C-alpha positions as a LaTeX table, in Angstrom:
\begin{tabular}{lrrr}
\hline
Residue & $x$ (\AA) & $y$ (\AA) & $z$ (\AA) \\
\hline
Unk1 & 5.76 & $-5.39$ & 5.65 \\
Unk2 & 4.96 & $-4.56$ & 9.26 \\
Unk3 & 2.57 & $-2.81$ & 10.93 \\
Unk4 & 3.40 & $-1.42$ & 14.91 \\
Unk5 & 1.06 & $-2.25$ & 17.52 \\
Unk6 & $-2.34$ & $-1.85$ & 16.14 \\
Unk7 & $-1.32$ & $-1.58$ & 12.58 \\
Unk8 & $-0.62$ & $-5.01$ & 11.92 \\
Unk9 & $-4.47$ & $-5.35$ & 11.92 \\
Unk10 & $-3.55$ & $-2.83$ & 8.86 \\
Unk11 & $-0.69$ & $-4.71$ & 7.33 \\
Unk12 & $-2.64$ & $-8.52$ & 7.56 \\
Unk13 & $-5.61$ & $-6.58$ & 5.72 \\
Unk14 & $-3.15$ & $-5.22$ & 2.58 \\
Unk15 & $-1.74$ & $-8.67$ & 2.73 \\
Unk16 & $-5.25$ & $-10.05$ & 2.23 \\
Unk17 & $-4.57$ & $-12.22$ & 5.18 \\
Unk18 & $-7.71$ & $-10.43$ & 7.19 \\
Unk19 & $-10.88$ & $-9.01$ & 5.63 \\
Unk20 & $-11.33$ & $-5.79$ & 5.62 \\
Unk21 & $-14.95$ & $-5.52$ & 7.31 \\
Unk22 & $-13.55$ & $-8.06$ & 9.58 \\
Unk23 & $-10.60$ & $-6.02$ & 10.15 \\
Unk24 & $-12.90$ & $-2.88$ & 10.99 \\
Unk25 & $-14.82$ & $-5.38$ & 13.58 \\
Unk26 & $-11.58$ & $-6.42$ & 15.89 \\
Unk27 & $-9.80$ & $-3.73$ & 16.25 \\
Unk28 & $-13.63$ & $-1.79$ & 17.61 \\
Unk29 & $-13.39$ & $-5.08$ & 19.54 \\
Unk30 & $-9.77$ & $-4.78$ & 20.57 \\
Unk31 & $-10.09$ & $-1.11$ & 21.71 \\
Unk32 & $-12.99$ & $-1.78$ & 23.94 \\
Unk33 & $-11.97$ & $-5.17$ & 25.65 \\
Unk34 & $-8.48$ & $-3.44$ & 26.36 \\
Unk35 & $-10.27$ & $-0.53$ & 28.15 \\
Unk36 & $-12.04$ & $-2.83$ & 30.36 \\
Unk37 & $-8.93$ & $-4.97$ & 31.56 \\
Unk38 & $-7.91$ & $-2.60$ & 33.05 \\
Unk39 & $-10.02$ & 0.71 & 35.15 \\
Unk40 & $-9.27$ & 4.20 & 34.22 \\
Unk41 & $-6.27$ & 5.55 & 36.08 \\
Unk42 & $-4.88$ & 1.93 & 37.55 \\
Unk43 & $-2.58$ & 1.33 & 34.29 \\
Unk44 & $-0.01$ & 3.56 & 32.92 \\
Unk45 & 2.84 & 3.77 & 30.10 \\
Unk46 & 6.22 & 5.56 & 30.05 \\
Unk47 & 8.69 & 6.13 & 27.11 \\
Unk48 & 12.45 & 5.41 & 28.24 \\
Unk49 & 14.64 & 7.55 & 25.98 \\
Unk50 & 19.26 & 6.53 & 26.15 \\
Unk51 & 18.81 & 3.20 & 28.03 \\
Unk52 & 19.61 & $-0.16$ & 26.40 \\
Unk53 & 17.26 & $-2.71$ & 26.54 \\
Unk54 & 18.93 & $-4.91$ & 29.25 \\
Unk55 & 19.28 & $-2.22$ & 31.52 \\
Unk56 & 15.68 & $-1.11$ & 30.92 \\
Unk57 & 14.23 & $-4.56$ & 31.47 \\
Unk58 & 16.34 & $-4.66$ & 34.95 \\
Unk59 & 14.68 & $-1.28$ & 35.87 \\
Unk60 & 11.39 & $-3.07$ & 35.35 \\
Unk61 & 11.98 & $-6.08$ & 37.59 \\
Unk62 & 13.70 & $-3.97$ & 39.59 \\
Unk63 & 10.25 & $-1.73$ & 40.14 \\
Unk64 & 8.15 & $-3.96$ & 40.03 \\
Unk65 & 7.66 & $-5.61$ & 44.09 \\
Unk66 & 4.96 & $-7.90$ & 42.96 \\
Unk67 & 3.24 & $-5.40$ & 40.75 \\
Unk68 & 3.01 & $-5.66$ & 36.69 \\
Unk69 & 5.57 & $-3.52$ & 34.77 \\
Unk70 & 7.14 & $-4.51$ & 31.94 \\
Unk71 & 9.47 & $-3.45$ & 28.39 \\
Unk72 & 6.53 & $-3.56$ & 25.95 \\
Unk73 & 7.23 & $-1.80$ & 23.34 \\
Unk74 & 11.27 & $-1.87$ & 21.68 \\
Unk75 & 10.68 & 0.79 & 19.01 \\
Unk76 & 14.56 & 1.56 & 18.24 \\
Unk77 & 18.07 & 1.56 & 19.52 \\
Unk78 & 17.81 & 3.58 & 23.18 \\
Unk79 & 14.24 & 3.93 & 22.66 \\
Unk80 & 11.74 & 1.69 & 24.95 \\
Unk81 & 8.21 & 1.83 & 26.12 \\
Unk82 & 7.31 & 0.44 & 29.11 \\
Unk83 & 3.59 & $-0.64$ & 30.44 \\
Unk84 & 2.49 & $-1.81$ & 33.97 \\
Unk85 & $-0.08$ & $-0.43$ & 36.77 \\
Unk86 & 0.64 & 2.95 & 37.39 \\
Unk87 & 2.68 & 2.29 & 40.87 \\
Unk88 & 4.99 & 0.20 & 39.37 \\
Unk89 & 5.19 & 1.98 & 36.36 \\
Unk90 & 6.14 & 5.40 & 38.72 \\
Unk91 & 8.92 & 3.17 & 40.40 \\
Unk92 & 10.22 & 2.10 & 37.05 \\
Unk93 & 10.53 & 6.00 & 35.74 \\
Unk94 & 12.53 & 6.50 & 38.75 \\
Unk95 & 14.44 & 3.76 & 38.53 \\
Unk96 & 15.23 & 4.25 & 34.85 \\
Unk97 & 16.35 & 7.74 & 35.78 \\
Unk98 & 18.58 & 6.81 & 38.16 \\
Unk99 & 20.36 & 3.87 & 35.52 \\
Unk100 & 21.27 & 7.42 & 33.61 \\
Unk101 & 18.08 & 7.58 & 31.00 \\
Unk102 & 18.05 & 10.58 & 29.07 \\
Unk103 & 14.56 & 11.02 & 29.58 \\
Unk104 & 12.08 & 8.37 & 31.01 \\
Unk105 & 8.51 & 10.12 & 31.08 \\
Unk106 & 5.12 & 8.68 & 31.08 \\
Unk107 & 2.68 & 8.68 & 27.86 \\
Unk108 & $-1.05$ & 10.39 & 27.65 \\
Unk109 & $-2.35$ & 6.95 & 27.30 \\
Unk110 & $-5.27$ & 5.39 & 28.77 \\
Unk111 & $-4.37$ & 1.90 & 28.60 \\
Unk112 & $-1.25$ & 0.03 & 29.77 \\
Unk113 & $-0.86$ & $-1.68$ & 26.20 \\
Unk114 & 0.77 & $-5.40$ & 25.55 \\
Unk115 & 1.85 & $-5.98$ & 29.29 \\
Unk116 & 0.04 & $-9.14$ & 31.16 \\
Unk117 & $-3.20$ & $-6.60$ & 32.48 \\
Unk118 & $-4.15$ & $-7.58$ & 28.43 \\
Unk119 & $-4.59$ & $-11.29$ & 29.65 \\
Unk120 & $-8.66$ & $-10.30$ & 29.69 \\
Unk121 & $-8.85$ & $-8.44$ & 26.96 \\
Unk122 & $-6.74$ & $-10.90$ & 25.33 \\
Unk123 & $-9.09$ & $-13.80$ & 25.68 \\
Unk124 & $-11.98$ & $-11.40$ & 24.35 \\
Unk125 & $-10.00$ & $-11.40$ & 21.44 \\
Unk126 & $-9.33$ & $-15.20$ & 21.21 \\
Unk127 & $-13.46$ & $-15.59$ & 21.26 \\
Unk128 & $-14.09$ & $-13.11$ & 18.56 \\
Unk129 & $-11.13$ & $-14.68$ & 15.88 \\
Unk130 & $-11.81$ & $-17.92$ & 16.49 \\
Unk131 & $-14.84$ & $-17.27$ & 14.02 \\
Unk132 & $-12.55$ & $-15.26$ & 11.89 \\
Unk133 & $-11.46$ & $-16.73$ & 8.06 \\
Unk134 & $-8.03$ & $-15.66$ & 8.22 \\
Unk135 & $-5.83$ & $-16.39$ & 5.34 \\
Unk136 & $-2.30$ & $-17.11$ & 4.55 \\
Unk137 & $-0.75$ & $-13.35$ & 3.47 \\
Unk138 & $-0.14$ & $-12.64$ & 0.02 \\
Unk139 & 2.85 & $-10.62$ & 1.25 \\
Unk140 & 5.50 & $-11.26$ & 4.14 \\
Unk141 & 4.16 & $-9.66$ & 6.82 \\
Unk142 & 6.75 & $-9.62$ & 9.82 \\
Unk143 & 4.63 & $-9.84$ & 12.91 \\
Unk144 & 5.39 & $-8.17$ & 16.30 \\
Unk145 & 5.57 & $-10.78$ & 18.72 \\
Unk146 & 8.31 & $-12.71$ & 17.33 \\
Unk147 & 9.59 & $-10.68$ & 14.40 \\
Unk148 & 9.44 & $-13.77$ & 12.14 \\
Unk149 & 6.38 & $-14.21$ & 9.14 \\
Unk150 & 3.90 & $-16.73$ & 9.36 \\
Unk151 & 2.13 & $-18.32$ & 6.44 \\
Unk152 & 0.22 & $-20.58$ & 9.00 \\
Unk153 & $-2.98$ & $-19.40$ & 9.55 \\
Unk154 & $-3.12$ & $-20.78$ & 13.43 \\
Unk155 & 0.17 & $-19.08$ & 13.75 \\
Unk156 & $-0.27$ & $-15.92$ & 12.80 \\
Unk157 & $-4.23$ & $-15.86$ & 14.46 \\
Unk158 & $-2.15$ & $-16.75$ & 18.01 \\
Unk159 & 0.46 & $-13.96$ & 16.92 \\
Unk160 & $-2.62$ & $-11.73$ & 16.73 \\
Unk161 & $-3.99$ & $-12.48$ & 20.14 \\
Unk162 & $-0.28$ & $-12.43$ & 21.96 \\
Unk163 & 0.38 & $-9.53$ & 20.67 \\
Unk164 & $-2.21$ & $-7.66$ & 23.37 \\
Unk165 & $-0.08$ & $-8.99$ & 26.21 \\
Unk166 & 3.17 & $-9.07$ & 24.96 \\
Unk167 & 5.74 & $-6.83$ & 23.73 \\
Unk168 & 6.05 & $-5.27$ & 20.43 \\
Unk169 & 9.28 & $-5.98$ & 19.52 \\
Unk170 & 9.70 & $-3.19$ & 16.35 \\
Unk171 & 13.10 & $-3.31$ & 16.76 \\
Unk172 & 13.88 & $-6.68$ & 15.64 \\
Unk173 & 11.05 & $-6.26$ & 13.09 \\
Unk174 & 12.56 & $-3.60$ & 10.96 \\
Unk175 & 16.04 & $-5.60$ & 11.45 \\
Unk176 & 13.82 & $-8.58$ & 9.67 \\
Unk177 & 12.32 & $-6.94$ & 6.77 \\
Unk178 & 16.19 & $-5.42$ & 6.19 \\
Unk179 & 17.55 & $-8.51$ & 6.32 \\
Unk180 & 14.98 & $-9.46$ & 3.78 \\
Unk181 & 16.54 & $-7.10$ & 1.26 \\
Unk182 & 14.27 & $-4.07$ & 2.20 \\
Unk183 & 15.98 & $-1.04$ & 1.25 \\
Unk184 & 13.31 & 1.78 & 1.74 \\
Unk185 & 10.64 & 1.70 & 4.28 \\
Unk186 & 7.05 & 3.64 & 3.38 \\
Unk187 & 5.00 & 4.66 & 6.24 \\
Unk188 & 1.38 & 4.98 & 5.50 \\
Unk189 & $-0.73$ & 7.08 & 7.76 \\
Unk190 & $-0.97$ & 10.12 & 9.16 \\
Unk191 & 2.50 & 10.92 & 11.55 \\
Unk192 & 6.51 & 9.99 & 10.56 \\
Unk193 & 7.56 & 8.38 & 13.98 \\
Unk194 & 8.07 & 5.05 & 11.94 \\
Unk195 & 9.74 & 6.34 & 9.61 \\
Unk196 & 12.43 & 8.33 & 11.73 \\
Unk197 & 12.52 & 5.30 & 14.10 \\
Unk198 & 13.27 & 2.97 & 10.75 \\
Unk199 & 16.23 & 5.24 & 9.98 \\
Unk200 & 17.91 & 4.98 & 12.96 \\
Unk201 & 17.26 & 0.54 & 13.21 \\
Unk202 & 18.44 & 0.18 & 9.48 \\
Unk203 & 21.51 & 2.60 & 9.36 \\
Unk204 & 21.71 & 3.16 & 5.44 \\
Unk205 & 17.88 & 2.88 & 4.63 \\
Unk206 & 15.43 & 5.41 & 3.10 \\
Unk207 & 12.44 & 6.22 & 4.60 \\
Unk208 & 9.15 & 7.68 & 3.31 \\
Unk209 & 6.12 & 8.73 & 4.95 \\
Unk210 & 2.82 & 8.60 & 3.14 \\
Unk211 & 0.03 & 10.65 & 4.39 \\
Unk212 & $-1.66$ & 13.04 & 1.31 \\
Unk213 & $-1.72$ & 13.03 & $-2.24$ \\
Unk214 & 2.15 & 14.27 & $-3.29$ \\
Unk215 & 3.49 & 12.46 & $-0.87$ \\
Unk216 & 1.43 & 8.84 & $-2.14$ \\
Unk217 & 2.68 & 10.30 & $-6.14$ \\
Unk218 & 6.47 & 10.33 & $-4.65$ \\
Unk219 & 6.23 & 6.92 & $-3.11$ \\
Unk220 & 4.96 & 5.18 & $-6.33$ \\
Unk221 & 7.43 & 6.86 & $-8.34$ \\
Unk222 & 10.60 & 6.21 & $-6.24$ \\
Unk223 & 9.02 & 2.35 & $-6.34$ \\
Unk224 & 8.71 & 2.51 & $-9.91$ \\
Unk225 & 12.35 & 3.25 & $-10.63$ \\
Unk226 & 13.50 & 1.08 & $-7.82$ \\
Unk227 & 11.60 & $-1.97$ & $-10.07$ \\
Unk228 & 12.37 & $-0.59$ & $-12.99$ \\
Unk229 & 16.06 & $-1.19$ & $-11.96$ \\
Unk230 & 16.21 & $-4.09$ & $-10.71$ \\
Unk231 & 15.01 & $-6.26$ & $-14.06$ \\
Unk232 & 16.37 & $-9.34$ & $-14.38$ \\
Unk233 & 16.97 & $-11.52$ & $-17.79$ \\
Unk234 & 13.74 & $-12.87$ & $-18.94$ \\
Unk235 & 12.80 & $-16.18$ & $-16.80$ \\
Unk236 & 10.02 & $-18.96$ & $-17.48$ \\
Unk237 & 7.10 & $-16.12$ & $-18.49$ \\
Unk238 & 8.39 & $-16.30$ & $-22.16$ \\
Unk239 & 8.80 & $-19.70$ & $-23.89$ \\
Unk240 & 12.44 & $-20.70$ & $-24.81$ \\
Unk241 & 11.32 & $-19.97$ & $-28.12$ \\
Unk242 & 10.68 & $-16.29$ & $-27.55$ \\
Unk243 & 13.85 & $-16.48$ & $-25.01$ \\
Unk244 & 15.90 & $-17.17$ & $-28.14$ \\
Unk245 & 14.09 & $-14.17$ & $-30.48$ \\
Unk246 & 14.83 & $-11.65$ & $-28.25$ \\
Unk247 & 18.12 & $-12.36$ & $-28.01$ \\
Unk248 & 18.92 & $-11.09$ & $-31.40$ \\
Unk249 & 16.77 & $-8.32$ & $-31.09$ \\
Unk250 & 17.26 & $-4.84$ & $-29.28$ \\
Unk251 & 16.21 & $-5.43$ & $-25.61$ \\
Unk252 & 13.99 & $-2.52$ & $-25.63$ \\
Unk253 & 10.27 & $-3.90$ & $-24.98$ \\
Unk254 & 8.40 & $-3.97$ & $-21.77$ \\
Unk255 & 5.28 & $-5.74$ & $-20.89$ \\
Unk256 & 3.30 & $-4.18$ & $-17.98$ \\
Unk257 & 0.17 & $-5.98$ & $-16.77$ \\
Unk258 & $-2.35$ & $-3.80$ & $-14.73$ \\
Unk259 & $-0.87$ & $-0.27$ & $-16.47$ \\
Unk260 & $-3.93$ & 1.75 & $-16.11$ \\
Unk261 & $-2.90$ & 3.27 & $-12.90$ \\
Unk262 & $-0.96$ & 3.32 & $-9.81$ \\
Unk263 & 2.31 & 1.72 & $-9.52$ \\
Unk264 & 1.70 & $-0.08$ & $-12.75$ \\
Unk265 & 1.24 & 3.68 & $-14.57$ \\
Unk266 & 3.84 & 4.86 & $-12.51$ \\
Unk267 & 6.24 & 1.66 & $-13.94$ \\
Unk268 & 5.00 & 2.61 & $-17.42$ \\
Unk269 & 6.24 & 6.14 & $-17.38$ \\
Unk270 & 9.64 & 5.67 & $-16.06$ \\
Unk271 & 10.20 & 2.70 & $-18.48$ \\
Unk272 & 9.30 & 5.11 & $-20.99$ \\
Unk273 & 11.39 & 7.74 & $-19.58$ \\
Unk274 & 14.39 & 5.39 & $-19.99$ \\
Unk275 & 13.75 & 4.83 & $-24.14$ \\
Unk276 & 11.80 & 1.62 & $-23.85$ \\
Unk277 & 8.88 & 0.56 & $-25.77$ \\
Unk278 & 5.94 & $-0.23$ & $-23.34$ \\
Unk279 & 3.13 & $-2.24$ & $-23.54$ \\
Unk280 & 0.32 & $-1.82$ & $-21.10$ \\
Unk281 & $-2.26$ & $-4.35$ & $-20.44$ \\
Unk282 & $-5.64$ & $-3.97$ & $-18.70$ \\
Unk283 & $-8.45$ & $-6.16$ & $-18.13$ \\
Unk284 & $-11.07$ & $-4.27$ & $-20.47$ \\
Unk285 & $-10.94$ & $-2.29$ & $-23.62$ \\
Unk286 & $-12.01$ & 0.78 & $-22.15$ \\
Unk287 & $-8.92$ & 0.07 & $-19.92$ \\
Unk288 & $-6.40$ & $-0.56$ & $-22.58$ \\
Unk289 & $-7.65$ & 2.79 & $-24.67$ \\
Unk290 & $-6.82$ & 4.60 & $-21.65$ \\
Unk291 & $-3.52$ & 3.37 & $-21.38$ \\
Unk292 & $-2.90$ & 4.17 & $-25.12$ \\
Unk293 & $-3.74$ & 7.38 & $-24.72$ \\
Unk294 & $-1.76$ & 7.76 & $-21.67$ \\
Unk295 & 1.45 & 6.66 & $-23.62$ \\
Unk296 & 0.67 & 8.88 & $-26.31$ \\
Unk297 & 0.43 & 12.01 & $-23.73$ \\
Unk298 & 3.17 & 10.76 & $-22.55$ \\
Unk299 & 5.54 & 10.80 & $-26.19$ \\
Unk300 & 6.09 & 7.05 & $-25.22$ \\
Unk301 & 6.48 & 4.18 & $-28.11$ \\
Unk302 & 3.87 & 1.56 & $-27.29$ \\
Unk303 & 0.20 & 0.20 & $-27.15$ \\
Unk304 & $-1.86$ & $-0.39$ & $-24.57$ \\
Unk305 & $-3.66$ & $-3.93$ & $-25.00$ \\
Unk306 & $-6.64$ & $-5.80$ & $-23.34$ \\
Unk307 & $-5.47$ & $-8.86$ & $-21.50$ \\
Unk308 & $-6.81$ & $-11.58$ & $-19.15$ \\
Unk309 & $-3.95$ & $-12.43$ & $-17.11$ \\
Unk310 & $-6.00$ & $-16.09$ & $-15.89$ \\
Unk311 & $-6.34$ & $-17.42$ & $-19.88$ \\
Unk312 & $-2.76$ & $-18.93$ & $-20.91$ \\
Unk313 & $-3.92$ & $-18.84$ & $-24.65$ \\
Unk314 & $-4.98$ & $-14.80$ & $-24.61$ \\
Unk315 & $-1.22$ & $-14.42$ & $-22.84$ \\
Unk316 & 0.69 & $-16.60$ & $-25.83$ \\
Unk317 & $-1.70$ & $-14.57$ & $-28.39$ \\
Unk318 & $-0.69$ & $-11.30$ & $-26.84$ \\
Unk319 & 3.22 & $-12.08$ & $-26.54$ \\
Unk320 & 3.17 & $-13.43$ & $-30.23$ \\
Unk321 & 1.41 & $-10.41$ & $-31.51$ \\
Unk322 & 3.44 & $-7.59$ & $-29.40$ \\
Unk323 & 6.83 & $-9.60$ & $-30.81$ \\
Unk324 & 5.16 & $-8.84$ & $-34.43$ \\
Unk325 & 4.73 & $-5.49$ & $-34.22$ \\
Unk326 & 7.32 & $-4.31$ & $-31.86$ \\
Unk327 & 9.60 & $-6.67$ & $-31.38$ \\
Unk328 & 9.51 & $-9.79$ & $-28.55$ \\
Unk329 & 9.14 & $-8.09$ & $-24.90$ \\
Unk330 & 12.64 & $-8.88$ & $-22.87$ \\
Unk331 & 10.72 & $-6.95$ & $-19.72$ \\
Unk332 & 7.40 & $-8.28$ & $-18.12$ \\
Unk333 & 5.99 & $-6.29$ & $-15.01$ \\
Unk334 & 3.55 & $-8.24$ & $-13.69$ \\
Unk335 & 1.05 & $-5.57$ & $-11.77$ \\
Unk336 & $-1.97$ & $-7.57$ & $-12.07$ \\
Unk337 & $-3.09$ & $-8.88$ & $-8.60$ \\
Unk338 & $-1.40$ & $-8.16$ & $-5.00$ \\
Unk339 & 1.67 & $-7.19$ & $-6.33$ \\
Unk340 & 4.16 & $-5.76$ & $-8.78$ \\
Unk341 & 6.84 & $-8.24$ & $-10.02$ \\
Unk342 & 9.33 & $-7.55$ & $-12.56$ \\
Unk343 & 11.64 & $-9.72$ & $-14.75$ \\
\hline
\end{tabular}
């Protein structure tokens, strides 16, 4: 995953790298520090359309004249945002227009984000972040500054601080995600700006904007279908003995952990629609009963079962009982925890 500018903090929270409460505190401090770094009216930003990155950078260099102005958001091919002192940004707008830009227009913002004028704000943010208990992300998070994922906590911390005065390389971030195999990009939050940008960057990709219950349902259903279509042979989750047993029976039994709600429930419905026998698990008897009732309501063969995925004996016992009642599971969807994995 990735987040654009301020959205990088949301991505870090979602990935488990940054506690929610600390994230809220940092975002508040970050905004205050940025506002304090440059007096109102002395900084500016502008969007430039229709020029390549090199031409925009050259226009900024020509317009600087000792002031600060630079390309700060590489949003998509042919769409770059510049920022700096107001006089220098005005000169850069004129230089971009002379270079053939389709449009070069000021943006209604209160601070010139992601440029050298934000270094004082970065210093304040660094002081606050020194005491934050960052953790290695549970998901891959591509960071804005270098379009790379970092597991090292100190590197992650440094990149978050640098992001205040260095460009957001969104084009490179989306290209990195695409290179990792991403084909569907889901934008979370109000608006559809990133969805449009992402389609321009990753040609042939699909984009969804999630901002209400209906769009969330559509995203979950799409995720369920794609996970179901990408299943692969059972790996080490089942023992070799059970693997051999499964090869002699019809490959129709799916075991889904965390199936009582959300994406786990959506995957259960999709596999059931495909004719699979679905065994869904929950961490409580009540959750297992809800799964059982939900499967029956949707005409899906299977059952709900209670399971503690951290207890290997419980896992072994459940797989054995499923094998005896329904046949050996040949599809495993591990949806317990922070992500869904299908085997």
